[in-house]
Short mmCIF file of C-alpha atoms in Angstrom, two decimals:
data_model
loop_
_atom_site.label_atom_id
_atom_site.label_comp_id
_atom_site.label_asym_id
_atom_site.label_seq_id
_atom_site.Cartn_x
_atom_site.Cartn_y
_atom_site.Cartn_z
CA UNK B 1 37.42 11.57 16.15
CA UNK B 2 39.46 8.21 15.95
CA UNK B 3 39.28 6.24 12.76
CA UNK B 4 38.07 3.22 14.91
CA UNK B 5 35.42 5.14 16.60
CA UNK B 6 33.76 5.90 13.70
CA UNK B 7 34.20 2.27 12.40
CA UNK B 8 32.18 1.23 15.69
CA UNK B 9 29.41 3.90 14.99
CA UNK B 10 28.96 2.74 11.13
CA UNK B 11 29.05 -0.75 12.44
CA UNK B 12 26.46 -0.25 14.64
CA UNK B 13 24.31 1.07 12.41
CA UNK B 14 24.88 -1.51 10.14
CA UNK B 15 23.84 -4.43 12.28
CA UNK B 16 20.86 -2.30 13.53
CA UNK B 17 19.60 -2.23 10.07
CA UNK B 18 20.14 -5.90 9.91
CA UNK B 19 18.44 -7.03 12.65
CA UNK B 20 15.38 -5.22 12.25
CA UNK B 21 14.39 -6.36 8.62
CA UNK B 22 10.69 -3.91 9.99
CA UNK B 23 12.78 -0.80 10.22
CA UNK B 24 11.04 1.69 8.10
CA UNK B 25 12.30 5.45 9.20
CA UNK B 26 15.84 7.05 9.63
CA UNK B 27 16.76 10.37 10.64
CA UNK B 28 19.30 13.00 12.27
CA UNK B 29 18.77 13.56 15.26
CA UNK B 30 19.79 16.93 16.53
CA UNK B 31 22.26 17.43 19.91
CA UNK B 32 24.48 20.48 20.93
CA UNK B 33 26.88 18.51 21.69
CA UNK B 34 29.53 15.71 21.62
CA UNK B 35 28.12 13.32 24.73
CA UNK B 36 29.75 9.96 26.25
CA UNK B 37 27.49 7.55 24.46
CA UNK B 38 26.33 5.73 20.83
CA UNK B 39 25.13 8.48 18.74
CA UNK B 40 23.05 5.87 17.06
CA UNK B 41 19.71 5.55 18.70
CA UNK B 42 16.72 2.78 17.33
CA UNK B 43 13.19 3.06 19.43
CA UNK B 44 10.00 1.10 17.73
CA UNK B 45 11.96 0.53 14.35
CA UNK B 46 12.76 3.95 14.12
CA UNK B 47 16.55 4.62 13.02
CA UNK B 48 17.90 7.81 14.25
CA UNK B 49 21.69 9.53 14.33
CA UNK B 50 22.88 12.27 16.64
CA UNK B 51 23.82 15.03 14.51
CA UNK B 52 27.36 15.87 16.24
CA UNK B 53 29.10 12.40 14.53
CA UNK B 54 27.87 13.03 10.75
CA UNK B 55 31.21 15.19 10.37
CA UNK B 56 33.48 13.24 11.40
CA UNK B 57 31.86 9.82 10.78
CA UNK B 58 30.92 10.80 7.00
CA UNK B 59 34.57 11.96 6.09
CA UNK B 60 35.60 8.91 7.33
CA UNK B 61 33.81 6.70 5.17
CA UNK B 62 33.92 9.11 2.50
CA UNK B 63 37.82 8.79 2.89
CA UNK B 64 37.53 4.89 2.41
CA UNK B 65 34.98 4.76 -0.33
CA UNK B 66 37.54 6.48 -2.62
CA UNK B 67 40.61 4.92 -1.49
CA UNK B 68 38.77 1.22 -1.77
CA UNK B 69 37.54 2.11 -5.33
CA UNK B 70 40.59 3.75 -6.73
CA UNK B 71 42.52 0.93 -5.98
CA UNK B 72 39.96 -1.37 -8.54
CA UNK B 73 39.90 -4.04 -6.54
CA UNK B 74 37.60 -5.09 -3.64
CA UNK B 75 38.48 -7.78 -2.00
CA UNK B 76 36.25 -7.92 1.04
CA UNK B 77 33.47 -6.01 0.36
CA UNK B 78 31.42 -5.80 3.69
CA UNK B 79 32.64 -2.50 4.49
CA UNK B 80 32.24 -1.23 1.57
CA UNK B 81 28.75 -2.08 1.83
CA UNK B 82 28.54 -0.23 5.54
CA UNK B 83 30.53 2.77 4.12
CA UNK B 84 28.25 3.43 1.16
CA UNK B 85 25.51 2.69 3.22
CA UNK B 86 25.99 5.59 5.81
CA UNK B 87 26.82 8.45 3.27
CA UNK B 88 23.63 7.30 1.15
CA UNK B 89 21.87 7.53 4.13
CA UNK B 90 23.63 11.44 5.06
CA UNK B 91 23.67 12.41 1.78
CA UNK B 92 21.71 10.01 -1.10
CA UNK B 93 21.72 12.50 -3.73
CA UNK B 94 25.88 11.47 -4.25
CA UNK B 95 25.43 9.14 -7.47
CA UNK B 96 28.70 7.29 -6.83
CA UNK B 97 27.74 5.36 -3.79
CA UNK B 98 24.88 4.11 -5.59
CA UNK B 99 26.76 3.00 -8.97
CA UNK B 100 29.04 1.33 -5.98
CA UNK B 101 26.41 -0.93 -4.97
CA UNK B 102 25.01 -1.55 -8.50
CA UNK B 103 28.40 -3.24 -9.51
CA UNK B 104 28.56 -5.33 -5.91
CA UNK B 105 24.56 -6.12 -6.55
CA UNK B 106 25.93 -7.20 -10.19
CA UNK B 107 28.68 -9.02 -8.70
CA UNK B 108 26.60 -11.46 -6.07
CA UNK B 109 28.14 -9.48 -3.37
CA UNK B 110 24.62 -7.87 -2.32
CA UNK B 111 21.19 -8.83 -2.00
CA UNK B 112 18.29 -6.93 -3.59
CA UNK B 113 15.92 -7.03 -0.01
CA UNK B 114 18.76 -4.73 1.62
CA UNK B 115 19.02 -2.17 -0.69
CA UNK B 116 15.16 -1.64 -1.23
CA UNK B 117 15.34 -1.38 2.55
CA UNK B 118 18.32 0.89 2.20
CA UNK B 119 15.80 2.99 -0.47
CA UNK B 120 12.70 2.85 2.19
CA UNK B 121 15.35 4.24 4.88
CA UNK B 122 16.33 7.23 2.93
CA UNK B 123 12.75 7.86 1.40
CA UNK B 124 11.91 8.36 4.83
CA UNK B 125 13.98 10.75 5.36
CA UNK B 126 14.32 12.14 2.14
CA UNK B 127 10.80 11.52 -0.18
CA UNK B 128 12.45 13.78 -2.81
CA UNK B 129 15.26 12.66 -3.56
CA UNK B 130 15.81 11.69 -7.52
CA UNK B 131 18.67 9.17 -7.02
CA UNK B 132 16.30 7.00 -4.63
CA UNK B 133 13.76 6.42 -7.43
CA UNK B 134 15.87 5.61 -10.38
CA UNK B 135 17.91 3.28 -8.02
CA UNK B 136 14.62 1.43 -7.32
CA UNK B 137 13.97 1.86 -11.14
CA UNK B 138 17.33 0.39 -12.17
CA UNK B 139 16.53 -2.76 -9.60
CA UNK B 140 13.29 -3.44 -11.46
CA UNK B 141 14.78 -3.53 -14.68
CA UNK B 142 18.17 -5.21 -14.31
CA UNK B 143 17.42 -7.33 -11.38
CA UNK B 144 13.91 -8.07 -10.75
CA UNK B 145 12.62 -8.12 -13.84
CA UNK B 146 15.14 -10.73 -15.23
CA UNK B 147 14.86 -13.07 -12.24
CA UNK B 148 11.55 -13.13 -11.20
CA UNK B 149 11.38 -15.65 -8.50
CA UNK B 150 13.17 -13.37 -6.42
CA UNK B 151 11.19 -12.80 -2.98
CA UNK B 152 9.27 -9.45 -2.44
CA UNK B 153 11.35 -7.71 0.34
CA UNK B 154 10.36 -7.89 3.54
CA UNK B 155 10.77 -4.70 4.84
CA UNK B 156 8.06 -3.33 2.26
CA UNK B 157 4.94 -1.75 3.81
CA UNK B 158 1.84 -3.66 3.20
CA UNK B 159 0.53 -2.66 -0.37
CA UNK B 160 -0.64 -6.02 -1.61
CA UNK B 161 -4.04 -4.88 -1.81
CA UNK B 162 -5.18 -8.18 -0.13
CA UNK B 163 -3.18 -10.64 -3.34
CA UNK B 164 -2.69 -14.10 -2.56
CA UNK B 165 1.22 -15.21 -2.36
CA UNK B 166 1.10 -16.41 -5.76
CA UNK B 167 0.86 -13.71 -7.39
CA UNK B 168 3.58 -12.64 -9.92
CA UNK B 169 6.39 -11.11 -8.13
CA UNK B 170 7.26 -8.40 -10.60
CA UNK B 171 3.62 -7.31 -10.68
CA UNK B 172 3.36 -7.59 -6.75
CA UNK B 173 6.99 -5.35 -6.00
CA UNK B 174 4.77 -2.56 -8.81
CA UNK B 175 2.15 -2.85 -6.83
CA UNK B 176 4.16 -1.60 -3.76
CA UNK B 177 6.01 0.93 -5.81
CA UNK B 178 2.44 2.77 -5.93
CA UNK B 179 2.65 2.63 -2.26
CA UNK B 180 5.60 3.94 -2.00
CA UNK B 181 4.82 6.70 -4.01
CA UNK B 182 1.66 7.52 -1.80
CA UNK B 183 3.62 7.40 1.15
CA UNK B 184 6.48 10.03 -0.11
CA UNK B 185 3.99 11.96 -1.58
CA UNK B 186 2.26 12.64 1.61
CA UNK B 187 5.32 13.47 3.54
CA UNK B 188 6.81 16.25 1.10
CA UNK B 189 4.60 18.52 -1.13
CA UNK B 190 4.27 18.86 -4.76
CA UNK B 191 6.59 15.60 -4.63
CA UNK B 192 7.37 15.75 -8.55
CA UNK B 193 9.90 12.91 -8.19
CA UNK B 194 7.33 10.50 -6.47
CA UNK B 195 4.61 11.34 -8.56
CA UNK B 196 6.76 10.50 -11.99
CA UNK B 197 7.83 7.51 -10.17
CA UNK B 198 4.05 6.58 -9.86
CA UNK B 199 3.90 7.27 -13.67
CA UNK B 200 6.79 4.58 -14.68
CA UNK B 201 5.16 2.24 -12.07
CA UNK B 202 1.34 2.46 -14.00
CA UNK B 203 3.59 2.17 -17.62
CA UNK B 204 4.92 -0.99 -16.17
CA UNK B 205 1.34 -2.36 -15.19
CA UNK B 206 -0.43 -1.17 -18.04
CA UNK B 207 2.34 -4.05 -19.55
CA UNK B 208 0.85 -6.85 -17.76
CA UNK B 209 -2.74 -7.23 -18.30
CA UNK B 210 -3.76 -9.56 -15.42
CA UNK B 211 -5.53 -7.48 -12.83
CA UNK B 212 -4.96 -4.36 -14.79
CA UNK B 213 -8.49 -3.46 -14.58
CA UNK B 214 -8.74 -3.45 -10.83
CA UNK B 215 -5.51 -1.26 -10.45
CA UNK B 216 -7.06 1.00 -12.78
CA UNK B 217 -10.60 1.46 -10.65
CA UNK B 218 -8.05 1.91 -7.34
CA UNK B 219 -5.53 4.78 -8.97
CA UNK B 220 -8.58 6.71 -10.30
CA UNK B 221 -10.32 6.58 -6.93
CA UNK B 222 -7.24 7.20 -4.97
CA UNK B 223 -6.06 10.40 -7.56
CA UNK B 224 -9.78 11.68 -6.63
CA UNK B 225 -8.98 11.01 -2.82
CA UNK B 226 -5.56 12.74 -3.29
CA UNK B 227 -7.04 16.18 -5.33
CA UNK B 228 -9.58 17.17 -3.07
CA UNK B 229 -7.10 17.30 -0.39
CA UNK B 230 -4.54 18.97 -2.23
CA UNK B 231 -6.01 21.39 -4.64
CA UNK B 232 -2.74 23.20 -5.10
CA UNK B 233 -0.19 20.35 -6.09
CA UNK B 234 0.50 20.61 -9.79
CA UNK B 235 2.02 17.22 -9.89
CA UNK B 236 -1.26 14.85 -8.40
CA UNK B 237 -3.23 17.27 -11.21
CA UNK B 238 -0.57 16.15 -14.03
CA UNK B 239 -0.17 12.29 -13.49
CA UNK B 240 -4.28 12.74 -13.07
CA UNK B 241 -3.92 13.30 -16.74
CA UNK B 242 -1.37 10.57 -17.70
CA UNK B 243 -4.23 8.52 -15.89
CA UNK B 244 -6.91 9.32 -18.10
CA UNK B 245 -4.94 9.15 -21.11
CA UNK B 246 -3.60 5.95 -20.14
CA UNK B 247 -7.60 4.93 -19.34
CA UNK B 248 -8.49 5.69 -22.63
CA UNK B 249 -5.73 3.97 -24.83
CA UNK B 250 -5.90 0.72 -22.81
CA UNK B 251 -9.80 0.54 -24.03
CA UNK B 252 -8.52 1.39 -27.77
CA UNK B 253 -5.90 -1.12 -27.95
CA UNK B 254 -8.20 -3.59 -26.41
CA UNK B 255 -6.60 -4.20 -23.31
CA UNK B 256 -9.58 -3.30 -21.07
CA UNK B 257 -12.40 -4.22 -22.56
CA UNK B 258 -14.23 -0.88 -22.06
CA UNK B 259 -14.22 2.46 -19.59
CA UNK B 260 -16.45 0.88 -16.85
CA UNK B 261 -14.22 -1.56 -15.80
CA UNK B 262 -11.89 0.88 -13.90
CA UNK B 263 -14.74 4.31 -14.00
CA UNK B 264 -18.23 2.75 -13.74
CA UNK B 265 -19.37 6.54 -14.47
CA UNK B 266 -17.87 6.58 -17.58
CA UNK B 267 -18.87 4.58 -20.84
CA UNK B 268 -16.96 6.83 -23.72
CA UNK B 269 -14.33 8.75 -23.41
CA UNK B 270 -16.12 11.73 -23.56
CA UNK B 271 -18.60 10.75 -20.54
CA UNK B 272 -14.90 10.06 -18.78
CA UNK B 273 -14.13 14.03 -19.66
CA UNK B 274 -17.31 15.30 -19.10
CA UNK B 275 -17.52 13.62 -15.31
CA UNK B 276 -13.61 15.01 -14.52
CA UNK B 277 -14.83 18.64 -15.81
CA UNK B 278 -17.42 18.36 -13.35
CA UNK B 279 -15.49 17.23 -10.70
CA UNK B 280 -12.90 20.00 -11.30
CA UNK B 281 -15.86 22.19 -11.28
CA UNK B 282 -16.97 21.66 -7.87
CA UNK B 283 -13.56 21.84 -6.41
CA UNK B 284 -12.58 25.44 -8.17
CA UNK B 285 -16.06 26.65 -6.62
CA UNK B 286 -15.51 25.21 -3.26
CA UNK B 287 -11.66 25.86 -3.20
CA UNK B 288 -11.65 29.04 -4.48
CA UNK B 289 -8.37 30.40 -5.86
CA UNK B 290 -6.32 27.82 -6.64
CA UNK B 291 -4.10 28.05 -10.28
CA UNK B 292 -3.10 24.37 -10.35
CA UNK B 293 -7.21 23.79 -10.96
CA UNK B 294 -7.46 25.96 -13.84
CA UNK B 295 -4.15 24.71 -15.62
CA UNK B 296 -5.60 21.15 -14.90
CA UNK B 297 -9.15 22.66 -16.46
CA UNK B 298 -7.45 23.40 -19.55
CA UNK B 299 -5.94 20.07 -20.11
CA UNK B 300 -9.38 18.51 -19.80
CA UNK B 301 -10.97 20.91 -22.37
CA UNK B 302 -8.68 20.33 -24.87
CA UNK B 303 -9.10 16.64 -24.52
CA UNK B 304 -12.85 16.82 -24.53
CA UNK B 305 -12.58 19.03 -27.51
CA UNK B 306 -10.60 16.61 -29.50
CA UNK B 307 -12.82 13.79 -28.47
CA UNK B 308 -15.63 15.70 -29.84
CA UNK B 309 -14.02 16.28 -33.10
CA UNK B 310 -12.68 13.27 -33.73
CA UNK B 311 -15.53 11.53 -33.08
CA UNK B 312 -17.49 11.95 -36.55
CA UNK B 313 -14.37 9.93 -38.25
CA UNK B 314 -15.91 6.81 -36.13
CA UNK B 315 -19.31 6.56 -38.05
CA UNK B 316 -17.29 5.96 -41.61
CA UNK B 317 -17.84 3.17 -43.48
CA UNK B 318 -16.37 1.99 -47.38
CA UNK B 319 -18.51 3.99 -48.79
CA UNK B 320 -19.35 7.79 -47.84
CA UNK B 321 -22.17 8.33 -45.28
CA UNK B 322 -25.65 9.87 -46.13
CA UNK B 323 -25.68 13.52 -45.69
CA UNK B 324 -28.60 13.64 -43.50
CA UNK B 325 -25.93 11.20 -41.14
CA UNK B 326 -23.19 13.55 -41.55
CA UNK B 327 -25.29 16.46 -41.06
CA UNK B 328 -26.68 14.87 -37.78
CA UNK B 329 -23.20 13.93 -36.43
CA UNK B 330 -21.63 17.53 -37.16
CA UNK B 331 -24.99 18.74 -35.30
CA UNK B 332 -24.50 16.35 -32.23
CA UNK B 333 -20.50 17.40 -31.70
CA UNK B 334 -21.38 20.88 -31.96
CA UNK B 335 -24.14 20.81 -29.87
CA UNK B 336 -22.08 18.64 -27.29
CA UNK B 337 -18.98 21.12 -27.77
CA UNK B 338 -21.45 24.21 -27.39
CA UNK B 339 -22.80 22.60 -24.07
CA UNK B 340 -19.23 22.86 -22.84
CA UNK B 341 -18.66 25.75 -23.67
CA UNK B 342 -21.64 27.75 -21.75
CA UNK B 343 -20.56 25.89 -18.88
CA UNK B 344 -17.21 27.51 -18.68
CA UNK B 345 -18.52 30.75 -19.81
CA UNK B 346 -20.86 29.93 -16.40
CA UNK B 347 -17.71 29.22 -14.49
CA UNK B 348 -16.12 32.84 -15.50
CA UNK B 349 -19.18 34.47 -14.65
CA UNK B 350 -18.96 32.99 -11.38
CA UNK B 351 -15.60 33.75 -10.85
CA UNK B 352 -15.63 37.46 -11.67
CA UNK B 353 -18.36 38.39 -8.96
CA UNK B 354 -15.92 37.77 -6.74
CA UNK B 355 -13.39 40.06 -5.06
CA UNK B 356 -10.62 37.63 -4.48
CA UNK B 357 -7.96 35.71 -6.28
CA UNK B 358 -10.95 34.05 -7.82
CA UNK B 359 -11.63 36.55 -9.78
CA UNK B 360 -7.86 36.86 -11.30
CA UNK B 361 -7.83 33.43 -11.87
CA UNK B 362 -11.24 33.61 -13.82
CA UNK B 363 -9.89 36.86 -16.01
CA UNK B 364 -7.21 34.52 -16.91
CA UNK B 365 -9.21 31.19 -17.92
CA UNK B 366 -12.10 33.98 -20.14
CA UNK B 367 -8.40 35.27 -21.69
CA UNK B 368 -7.02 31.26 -22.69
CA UNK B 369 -10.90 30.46 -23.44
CA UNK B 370 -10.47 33.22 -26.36
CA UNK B 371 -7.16 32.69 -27.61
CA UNK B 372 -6.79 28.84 -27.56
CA UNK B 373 -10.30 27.60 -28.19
CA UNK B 374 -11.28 31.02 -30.35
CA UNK B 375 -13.99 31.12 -27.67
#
């Protein structure tokens, strides 16, 4: 294929990408065949590329990337910008392209709405991919953050949560972030680089105390939504427990003012344990044999269990407590601790009258029951 050719089809994909600021999806589109027409093809801002080009067309631009940048200087750098722009759409896992367009972002040369749309393009196409997320990361940080009257982008899905237009736009492009991270993680399974994403993104708001609370009540519910539909995925079940870690340190250091205001269940951190047990409960029983529920069952256990124990130290005073007090505190933990503790021994029993993977799974919770919590 002609060096000019492939200019045309980059090109073209450039300026549909332009023009259609609502584009959200990209693909390759599959064909036997080279065929007498534009292997790029847009329908209902939908981006898609005939698969008998990417050869040719990639090398190409692949070609010029490395010439352009060995030489140290750019001096026009628009096609730069369409070069790195098709490979990172073929192939976004190649680091280089994006450290390309963090020096022209640096340099004035392009604007922060086009690559988050370049990031959305590629997500869609790729909702695993590593290099996507710490891009968006490394925009937050060195370009958002620091200038924060930038405008949101406009090819962001809606994920303002119904907030005004004057809300802070750091705080509003986080709030889409958690979008984003819903959205990948529904189109690829056990999406470990989405769901970490979604982690940095609650660090970030747990910063900014204005509306934290409500964010809060909406992650909890929507980590519920997102478990009992997918019992198996280790990584919903793991930033579930960042979550309520997170829940409980923002009421210790003050920042929410207690539990209720994002679990209205929950008024201690132990009623906040107690309820997730349960809930884990009731999916192992109706979702029976499932690993990633136990593992997440054992997390929650120790938690409650250090809750329990740590929560004599709260009654001290400056001088030492009565010892009918201290006696009555020791007596409440272990009573609350023993409570727990027939429960799972319930659960086991359960789980070994049955003749499926159940009952391997509940072997296996009796065996960490006796050797981690000398049950």
């Amino acid at each position: 294929m002609e060096d000019a050719t492939c200019e045309r089809i980059i090109k073209k994909l450039d300026s549909l990408i332009r023009q259609d600021p609502l584009m959200d999806e990209f693909d390759i589109v599959f064909s036997p065949g080279e065929v007498n027409r534009s292997p790029v093809v847009s329908v209902e801002h939908k981006l898609g590329l005939e698969s008998w080009c990417l050869k040719h067309v990639y090398a190409h631009a692949h070609a010029n990337i490395l010439k352009t940048r060995h030489s140290k200087r750019i001096q026009d750098p628009a096609p730069m910008l369409r070069w790195t722009q098709f490979c990172l759409l073929v192939a976004p896992e190649v680091a280089t392209f994006w450290n390309i367009r963090k020096q022209l972002l640096q340099h004035g040369s392009l604007s922060v709405d086009a690559d988050l749309h370049l990031t959305r393009l590629v997500l869609s196409r790729k909702p695993k991919c590593m290099e996507v997320f710490q891009h968006r990361k490394w925009l937050f940080h060195h370009i958002l953050a620091p200038c924060p009257s930038l405008p949101s982008p406009p090819c962001a899905i809606d994920h303002h949560n119904g907030s005004g237009p004057d809300e802070e736009p750091n705080r509003r492009f986080l709030l889409g972030e958690l979008e984003i991270c819903r959205w990948t993680a529904d189109k690829h399974q056990n999406n470990y680089h989405a769901w970490n994403h979604r982690l940095w993104v609650l660090q970030q708001l747990a910063e900014r105390p204005l509306g934290l609370a409500e964010v809060c009540r909406a992650e909890y519910e929507a980590c519920h939504r997102w478990v009992r539909t997918h019992v198996s995925e280790h990584s919903g079940l793991h930033y579930m427990q960042h979550l309520l870690a997170t829940l409980v340190t923002l009421v210790a250091e003050g920042v929410l003012l207690n539990l209720a205001e994002a679990v209205p269940s929950a008024t201690c951190p132990k009623d906040l344990y107690c309820t997730e047990l349960e809930f884990n409960r009731n999916l192992i029983e109706q979702y029976p044999g499932h690993e990633a529920l136990f593992c997440h069952r054992r997390v929650l256990l120790q938690r409650l269990q250090d809750i329990l124990l740590h929560a004599a130290p709260l009654h001290r005073t400056a001088s030492p407590p009565p010892p009918a007090l201290k006696r009555s505190c020791v007596e409440t933990v272990n009573g609350e601790w023993s409570t727990a503790l027939l429960s799972e021994r319930d659960l086991v029993n359960k789980c070994l009258q049955t003749d499926s993977y159940q009952k391997t799974l509940g072997e296996r919770h009796a065996h960490w029951l006796s050797n981690v919590l000398a049950v």
